[in-house]
Coordinates of C-alpha atoms in Angstrom, one line a residue:
Chain A
X344 CA 12.1 -11.3 -21.5
X345 CA 9.1 -13.6 -23.2
X346 CA 7.0 -11.5 -24.7
X347 CA 3.9 -14.0 -25.0
X348 CA 3.3 -14.1 -21.0
X349 CA 6.3 -11.5 -20.3
X350 CA 8.2 -14.0 -17.8
X351 CA 11.9 -12.9 -17.6
X352 CA 12.7 -16.6 -17.6
X353 CA 15.6 -18.0 -19.5
X354 CA 16.8 -21.3 -20.2
X355 CA 15.4 -24.8 -19.9
X356 CA 12.7 -26.5 -17.9
X357 CA 13.2 -30.0 -18.0
X358 CA 11.2 -33.3 -16.9
X359 CA 12.9 -36.2 -16.0
X360 CA 11.1 -39.1 -16.1
X361 CA 14.0 -41.9 -14.7
X362 CA 17.6 -41.0 -14.6
X363 CA 19.1 -39.8 -17.9
X364 CA 16.0 -39.5 -20.1
X365 CA 15.4 -35.9 -19.9
X366 CA 13.0 -34.1 -22.2
X367 CA 14.4 -30.6 -23.0
X368 CA 12.5 -27.7 -24.0
X369 CA 12.9 -23.8 -23.6
X370 CA 9.8 -23.1 -22.0
X371 CA 7.7 -20.3 -20.7
X372 CA 5.3 -21.8 -18.6
X373 CA 2.8 -22.0 -21.3
X374 CA 0.1 -24.0 -22.7
X375 CA 1.9 -24.6 -26.3
X376 CA 2.3 -28.2 -26.0
X377 CA 0.5 -30.3 -28.6
X378 CA 2.4 -33.4 -28.5
X379 CA 1.6 -34.4 -24.9
X380 CA 1.9 -37.5 -23.3
X381 CA -1.4 -37.0 -21.8
X382 CA -3.8 -39.9 -22.8
X383 CA -6.4 -39.0 -24.9
X384 CA -9.2 -40.4 -23.3
X385 CA -9.2 -38.0 -20.5
X386 CA -12.2 -36.4 -19.2
X387 CA -11.5 -33.3 -19.1
X388 CA -14.1 -31.1 -17.3
X389 CA -15.8 -34.4 -15.8
X390 CA -15.8 -35.1 -12.4
X391 CA -14.8 -31.9 -10.9
X392 CA -15.6 -31.6 -7.4
X393 CA -17.7 -28.2 -7.7
X394 CA -21.4 -28.4 -8.6
X395 CA -22.8 -31.0 -10.7
X396 CA -24.2 -29.3 -13.9
X397 CA -21.0 -27.5 -15.1
X398 CA -21.2 -27.2 -18.7
X399 CA -17.7 -27.4 -19.5
X400 CA -16.6 -27.5 -23.0
X401 CA -14.9 -30.7 -23.9
X402 CA -13.5 -30.2 -27.4
X403 CA -10.7 -28.4 -27.1
X404 CA -7.6 -29.1 -27.9
X405 CA -4.8 -29.0 -26.0
X406 CA -2.5 -25.3 -26.0
X407 CA -5.6 -23.4 -27.4
X408 CA -7.3 -20.6 -25.6
X409 CA -10.6 -21.1 -24.9
X410 CA -13.3 -18.9 -23.5
X411 CA -13.8 -20.3 -19.7
X412 CA -17.8 -19.0 -19.2
X413 CA -19.0 -20.8 -16.5
X414 CA -19.1 -18.5 -12.9
X415 CA -17.2 -21.0 -10.6
X416 CA -18.5 -21.7 -7.4
X417 CA -15.2 -21.8 -5.4
X418 CA -16.3 -24.9 -3.6
X419 CA -13.0 -26.5 -3.6
X420 CA -10.7 -28.3 -0.8
X421 CA -7.9 -26.2 -0.6
X422 CA -7.6 -22.9 1.0
X423 CA -7.1 -20.4 -1.4
X424 CA -10.0 -18.4 -3.6
X425 CA -9.4 -17.3 -6.8
X426 CA -11.8 -14.5 -6.5
X427 CA -12.0 -13.7 -10.5
X428 CA -14.6 -13.2 -12.8
X429 CA -14.4 -14.4 -16.3
X430 CA -14.0 -11.9 -18.6
X431 CA -16.8 -11.5 -20.9
X432 CA -16.0 -8.3 -22.1
X433 CA -17.8 -5.0 -22.8
X434 CA -17.1 -1.7 -23.5
X435 CA -18.3 1.6 -23.7
X436 CA -17.6 5.2 -25.2
X437 CA -16.2 8.1 -23.0
X438 CA -16.9 11.5 -24.7
X439 CA -13.4 12.1 -25.8
X440 CA -13.2 9.3 -28.6
X441 CA -11.7 7.2 -26.2
X442 CA -13.5 4.0 -25.1
X443 CA -13.2 2.0 -21.9
X444 CA -13.1 -2.0 -22.0
X445 CA -14.1 -4.1 -19.3
X446 CA -11.8 -7.3 -18.5
X447 CA -12.5 -8.4 -15.1
X448 CA -9.7 -11.1 -15.4
X449 CA -7.5 -12.3 -12.9
X450 CA -3.9 -11.8 -14.4
X451 CA -3.0 -15.5 -13.4
X452 CA -6.2 -16.6 -15.4
X453 CA -4.0 -18.5 -17.8
X454 CA -2.6 -20.7 -14.8
X455 CA -5.8 -20.3 -13.2
X456 CA -8.1 -22.2 -16.4
X457 CA -5.2 -25.0 -16.7
X458 CA -5.0 -25.5 -12.9
X459 CA -8.8 -26.5 -13.4
X460 CA -8.0 -28.6 -16.3
X461 CA -5.8 -30.4 -14.0
X462 CA -8.0 -30.8 -11.4
X463 CA -10.9 -32.2 -13.5
X464 CA -8.3 -34.7 -14.7
X465 CA -7.0 -35.6 -12.3
X466 CA -10.8 -36.5 -9.9
X467 CA -11.5 -38.1 -13.4
X468 CA -8.5 -40.3 -12.3
X469 CA -10.0 -41.0 -8.3
X470 CA -6.3 -39.3 -7.3
X471 CA -5.8 -37.2 -4.1
X472 CA -3.7 -34.4 -5.2
X473 CA -1.1 -32.6 -3.0
X474 CA 1.1 -29.5 -3.0
X475 CA 4.0 -29.4 -0.9
X476 CA 5.8 -26.0 0.1
X477 CA 7.8 -24.9 2.2
X478 CA 11.6 -23.0 2.8
X479 CA 14.2 -24.5 1.2
X480 CA 15.5 -27.6 3.6
X481 CA 12.5 -27.8 5.8
X482 CA 12.3 -31.3 5.3
X483 CA 9.8 -31.7 2.2
X484 CA 11.6 -34.5 0.6
X485 CA 12.6 -36.3 3.9
X486 CA 9.2 -36.2 5.1
X487 CA 8.1 -37.5 1.8
X488 CA 10.3 -40.1 1.8
X489 CA 9.2 -41.7 5.0
X490 CA 5.3 -40.9 3.8
X491 CA 5.9 -42.9 0.6
X492 CA 7.8 -45.8 2.9
X493 CA 5.0 -46.2 5.2
X494 CA 2.5 -46.1 3.0
X495 CA 3.9 -49.4 0.8
X496 CA 1.0 -52.0 0.4
X497 CA -1.4 -49.2 1.5
X498 CA -1.3 -46.4 -1.0
X499 CA 0.2 -46.1 -4.2
X500 CA 1.9 -42.9 -4.3
X501 CA 3.6 -40.7 -7.5
X502 CA 5.5 -37.7 -6.7
X503 CA 6.8 -34.5 -9.2
X504 CA 9.4 -33.0 -7.6
X505 CA 10.2 -29.1 -8.8
X506 CA 13.9 -28.0 -8.0
X507 CA 15.7 -25.6 -10.3
X508 CA 18.5 -27.7 -10.5
X509 CA 19.3 -31.3 -10.4
X510 CA 17.3 -34.7 -10.0
X511 CA 18.7 -35.5 -6.3
X512 CA 14.8 -35.4 -5.0
X513 CA 13.7 -37.7 -7.3
X514 CA 16.1 -40.4 -7.0
X515 CA 15.8 -40.3 -3.4
X516 CA 12.0 -40.6 -3.6
X517 CA 12.1 -43.6 -6.0
X518 CA 14.3 -45.1 -3.2
X519 CA 11.6 -44.7 -1.4
X520 CA 9.3 -46.5 -3.6
X521 CA 7.3 -43.9 -4.9
X522 CA 7.0 -43.4 -9.2
X523 CA 8.4 -39.9 -9.5
X524 CA 8.9 -37.2 -12.4
X525 CA 11.7 -34.3 -11.4
X526 CA 10.9 -30.8 -13.0
X527 CA 14.2 -28.7 -13.3
X528 CA 13.2 -25.0 -13.9
X529 CA 16.3 -23.6 -14.2
X530 CA 15.5 -20.2 -12.9
X531 CA 11.9 -20.1 -11.9
X532 CA 11.1 -20.3 -8.3
X533 CA 7.9 -22.1 -8.2
X534 CA 5.6 -24.3 -10.3
X535 CA 2.9 -23.7 -12.5
X536 CA -0.2 -25.6 -13.7
X537 CA 1.3 -26.2 -17.3
X538 CA 4.4 -27.9 -16.0
X539 CA 2.6 -29.7 -13.8
X540 CA 0.3 -31.1 -16.5
X541 CA 3.5 -32.2 -18.7
X542 CA 5.3 -33.7 -15.4
X543 CA 2.0 -35.8 -14.8
X544 CA 2.0 -37.2 -18.0
X545 CA 5.0 -39.3 -17.7
X546 CA 3.5 -40.9 -14.8
X547 CA 1.2 -44.1 -14.8
X548 CA -2.0 -42.4 -13.1
X549 CA -4.2 -44.9 -13.3
X550 CA -1.9 -46.8 -11.1
X551 CA -2.0 -44.5 -8.6
X552 CA -3.9 -43.5 -5.6
X553 CA -1.7 -40.2 -4.2
X554 CA -0.1 -38.0 -6.5
X555 CA 2.2 -35.2 -4.6
X556 CA 3.5 -32.3 -6.0
X557 CA 6.7 -31.2 -4.1
X558 CA 7.0 -27.6 -5.1
X559 CA 10.3 -25.5 -5.5
X560 CA 11.6 -24.9 -2.0
X561 CA 10.1 -21.4 -1.6
X562 CA 7.4 -19.7 1.1
X563 CA 6.9 -16.6 -1.4
X564 CA 6.1 -17.2 -4.8
X565 CA 4.4 -20.3 -5.0
X566 CA 1.3 -19.0 -3.2
X567 CA -0.2 -17.3 -5.7
X568 CA 0.0 -20.4 -8.2
X569 CA -2.6 -23.1 -8.4
X570 CA -1.8 -26.3 -9.6
X571 CA -4.8 -28.2 -9.9
X572 CA -4.1 -29.7 -6.1
X573 CA -6.7 -31.0 -3.7
X574 CA -4.6 -30.2 -0.5
X575 CA -2.0 -27.5 0.0
X576 CA 0.2 -28.9 2.5
X577 CA 2.6 -26.0 4.1
X578 CA 5.9 -27.8 6.2
X579 CA 7.8 -25.5 8.3
X580 CA 10.6 -27.2 10.4
X581 CA 11.2 -26.1 14.1
X582 CA 14.6 -24.4 13.4
X583 CA 12.4 -22.0 11.3
X584 CA 11.3 -20.1 14.2
X585 CA 7.7 -19.9 15.7
X586 CA 7.1 -16.7 14.0
X587 CA 7.3 -18.1 10.5
X588 CA 3.4 -18.3 10.2
X589 CA 3.7 -14.3 10.5
X590 CA 6.0 -13.6 8.8
X591 CA 4.6 -15.7 5.4
X592 CA 0.8 -15.2 5.9
X593 CA 0.1 -15.1 2.5
X594 CA 1.2 -18.7 2.2
X595 CA -0.2 -20.2 5.6
X596 CA -3.5 -18.8 4.9
X597 CA -3.6 -20.9 2.0
X598 CA -3.2 -23.8 3.6
X599 CA -5.2 -27.0 4.2
X600 CA -3.0 -28.9 6.1
X601 CA 0.3 -27.5 8.4
X602 CA 3.1 -30.1 8.9
X603 CA 6.0 -29.0 11.7
X604 CA 8.5 -31.1 11.2
X605 CA 11.7 -32.2 12.4
X606 CA 9.9 -32.1 15.8
X607 CA 12.6 -35.0 17.1
X608 CA 15.2 -31.8 17.3
X609 CA 13.3 -29.8 18.7
X610 CA 14.5 -29.3 22.1
X611 CA 17.8 -28.7 20.9
X612 CA 16.9 -25.8 19.0
X613 CA 14.3 -24.4 21.6
X614 CA 11.8 -24.5 19.9
X615 CA 8.6 -22.6 21.7
X616 CA 5.9 -25.7 20.3
X617 CA 2.8 -23.6 22.1
X618 CA 3.8 -20.6 20.4
X619 CA 4.3 -21.8 17.1
X620 CA 1.3 -23.8 17.4
X621 CA -0.7 -20.5 18.5
X622 CA 0.8 -18.7 15.8
X623 CA -0.1 -21.4 12.9
X624 CA -4.0 -21.5 14.4
X625 CA -4.3 -17.9 14.7
X626 CA -3.0 -17.0 10.8
X627 CA -4.2 -20.3 9.2
X628 CA -7.3 -21.2 11.0
X629 CA -8.7 -23.5 8.6
X630 CA -5.4 -26.1 8.3
X631 CA -5.3 -29.6 9.9
X632 CA -2.1 -29.2 12.1
X633 CA 0.5 -32.1 11.8
X634 CA 3.8 -32.5 14.1
X635 CA 6.2 -35.0 12.4
X636 CA 9.6 -36.2 12.5
X637 CA 10.3 -38.1 9.0
X638 CA 13.5 -39.5 10.9
X639 CA 11.8 -41.2 13.5
X640 CA 8.4 -41.4 12.2
X641 CA 6.9 -39.3 15.1
X642 CA 3.4 -38.1 13.9
X643 CA 3.4 -40.1 10.4
X644 CA 0.5 -42.1 11.4
X645 CA -1.4 -39.5 12.1
X646 CA -0.6 -38.2 8.9
X647 CA -1.0 -41.2 7.2
X648 CA -4.9 -41.7 8.5
X649 CA -5.4 -38.3 6.9
X650 CA -4.2 -39.2 3.8
X651 CA -6.5 -42.0 3.9
X652 CA -9.2 -40.5 4.9
X653 CA -9.2 -37.9 2.2
X654 CA -8.8 -40.3 -0.3
X655 CA -11.6 -41.5 0.2
X656 CA -13.4 -38.6 0.3
X657 CA -11.7 -37.9 -3.4
X658 CA -13.5 -41.2 -4.0
X659 CA -17.0 -40.6 -3.1
X660 CA -17.1 -37.2 -5.0
X661 CA -15.5 -39.1 -8.2
X662 CA -18.3 -41.7 -7.8
X663 CA -21.2 -39.0 -8.2
X664 CA -20.0 -38.3 -11.6
X665 CA -20.8 -40.2 -14.8
X666 CA -18.2 -40.4 -17.3
Chain B
X653 CA 6.6 -11.8 -5.8
X654 CA 7.5 -11.4 -9.0
X655 CA 5.7 -8.4 -9.8
X656 CA 7.6 -7.8 -13.1
X657 CA 5.9 -10.9 -14.4
X658 CA 2.6 -10.5 -13.3
X659 CA 2.6 -7.1 -14.9
X660 CA 4.0 -8.5 -18.1
X661 CA 1.2 -11.0 -17.7
X662 CA -1.0 -8.0 -17.3
X663 CA 0.2 -6.5 -20.4
X664 CA 0.2 -9.4 -22.5
X665 CA -3.9 -9.4 -21.7
X666 CA -4.4 -5.5 -22.2
X667 CA -2.7 -5.8 -25.2
X668 CA -5.0 -8.8 -26.6
X669 CA -7.9 -6.8 -25.4
X670 CA -7.2 -4.0 -27.0
X671 CA -6.2 -5.5 -30.4
X672 CA -9.6 -6.6 -30.4
X673 CA -11.5 -3.4 -30.1
X674 CA -8.4 -2.0 -33.0
X675 CA -7.1 0.2 -30.3
X676 CA -3.8 2.0 -31.2
X677 CA -3.3 3.0 -27.8
X678 CA -3.7 2.4 -24.6
X679 CA -4.7 5.1 -22.3
X680 CA -5.4 4.0 -18.6
X681 CA -4.8 0.2 -16.7
X682 CA -7.1 -0.2 -13.8
X683 CA -6.1 -2.9 -11.6
X684 CA -7.6 -4.3 -8.6
X685 CA -5.2 -5.7 -5.7
X686 CA -6.0 -8.1 -2.6
X687 CA -4.5 -6.9 0.3
X688 CA -3.7 -10.8 1.0
X689 CA -3.2 -11.4 -3.0
X690 CA 1.3 -11.2 -2.0
X691 CA 1.7 -8.6 -4.4
X692 CA 2.7 -5.3 -3.4
X693 CA 1.0 -2.5 -5.6
X694 CA 4.3 -0.1 -5.7
X695 CA 6.3 -2.6 -6.7
X696 CA 3.5 -3.2 -9.9
X697 CA 4.0 0.8 -10.6
X698 CA 7.5 0.3 -10.8
X699 CA 7.3 -2.6 -13.0
X700 CA 4.5 -1.3 -15.2
X701 CA 6.8 1.7 -16.4
X702 CA 9.4 -0.9 -17.4
X703 CA 7.1 -3.2 -19.2
X704 CA 5.2 -0.8 -21.2
X705 CA 8.2 0.2 -22.8
X706 CA 7.7 0.2 -26.5
X707 CA 4.1 -0.7 -26.6
X708 CA 0.8 1.0 -27.5
X709 CA 0.4 1.0 -23.5
X710 CA 3.7 2.9 -23.1
X711 CA 2.9 6.3 -20.9
X712 CA -0.3 4.9 -19.8
X713 CA -1.6 5.8 -15.9
X714 CA -1.9 2.3 -13.8
X715 CA -4.0 2.8 -11.1
X716 CA -4.4 0.1 -8.5
X717 CA -7.4 0.1 -6.1
X718 CA -6.2 -2.2 -3.2
X719 CA -9.0 -4.6 -2.1
X720 CA -9.4 -4.9 1.7
X721 CA -9.7 -8.3 3.3
X722 CA -13.2 -9.3 3.8
X723 CA -14.4 -12.0 5.8
X724 CA -17.2 -13.4 7.2
X725 CA -18.3 -15.0 10.2
X726 CA -20.6 -17.8 9.9
X727 CA -21.4 -17.7 13.9
X728 CA -22.4 -14.1 13.3
X729 CA -23.8 -14.5 9.6
X730 CA -22.3 -11.2 8.4
X731 CA -19.2 -9.7 7.3
X732 CA -16.3 -7.5 8.7
X733 CA -13.0 -6.6 7.6
X734 CA -10.3 -7.8 9.7
X735 CA -7.7 -5.0 10.8
X736 CA -4.8 -7.7 11.6
X737 CA -3.5 -10.8 10.0
X738 CA -5.6 -12.6 12.1
X739 CA -9.2 -12.9 11.1
X740 CA -11.3 -12.3 14.5
X741 CA -15.0 -11.4 14.1
X742 CA -15.2 -8.0 15.9
X743 CA -18.4 -9.7 17.7
X744 CA -17.7 -12.9 18.6
X745 CA -13.9 -13.8 18.0
X746 CA -13.9 -16.3 16.3
X747 CA -11.7 -16.8 13.4
X748 CA -12.9 -16.7 10.4
X749 CA -12.0 -19.1 7.5
X750 CA -14.0 -17.5 4.9
X751 CA -12.4 -14.8 3.2
X752 CA -14.7 -12.8 0.4
X753 CA -12.3 -10.8 -0.9
X754 CA -8.9 -9.7 -0.4
X755 CA -7.0 -11.8 -3.0
X756 CA -7.8 -11.0 -6.1
X757 CA -4.9 -9.9 -8.8
X758 CA -7.2 -8.3 -11.6
X759 CA -7.0 -6.3 -14.4
X760 CA -10.1 -4.8 -14.4
X761 CA -10.4 -2.3 -17.1
X762 CA -8.5 0.0 -19.9
X763 CA -8.8 3.3 -21.7
X764 CA -8.1 3.1 -24.9
X765 CA -8.6 4.8 -28.2

């Protein structure tokens, strides 16, 4: 087990920016790296969608821990909260030689801070960032391929795809016309902010409008890991049952958008559409629902319009920030 | 959901704070885990025993405070505690999208010497 962050991960996390060119590292998902492919002119901490007047540090180098003093407002676009106090710690003594040390930190604090850093960076680039999650086989890649194809001449989309193994999904997405980077996690069942930061460094972010992160197929673990996205998109296909949202409430409650996919075969599999929609609305009242078929294209125009709208909102927000 | 990995991260934070205090031993860790965090307190307890072996936290007490979900109804302008996974206001029956607490996974404090 890694004694730095205690992950029980063995093996390598690879970042592949095009077929064959793989950067290998033994990885724990930390902010170790110093030689990032990140541009250095980047404006960390500028361009947050939170309130203006944040006094973010700028002088920090990559890979260093820093004390993050600000009390965040959670005015994010995405449906999940951090709910953590940032630790200034103080202590007081008990009578018996023991001391109490107050901490008050989220145990995902490290990831949360890196995610915020990502968020600020992406905002400064005027990017709309999506984190797309679902069970394995729900149709994330097909949905994104179709989105990319439909966006030709309308939006420039870059994709970061996470899988345990293979570069197949990145290859498919490049075939559809997107710039794509594959993260192969080896054994890690979810993406974390640091992996996303590294992969993003391999994309020409200045040329992009939208950055899509296709998470590892898993409806459980990715829920707690903020990647720095603006929108969390949860996909479920008609073959998975109407009660999916009831089974995976933690994830659905973090969704900004819920995509019901493969609607072209809904009838054949006996999908109860009303029940499914009702369950989604009751568990995830905050989410906008889309019903689509990547194969036939049904419902994809609505989704396209939504993306366009959200991108405009992001652009309006970043115009308030002076860089 | 990764309770072992989460507990290892927790221990890492605890050891850092303990060492800043010059502490030799951690006697107690207090955590606050929200009902909607996706984390199971019992699994945390199990993981705790495993990961603290051989560290200054070995044998320490782990106290996990379960934090219920508290929502805010924008209609009625008041907080409520839902008793199902549908966050329905008991007064007006609107579904709330404002979760005030219940999602946290926090290391709250340590007792060291």
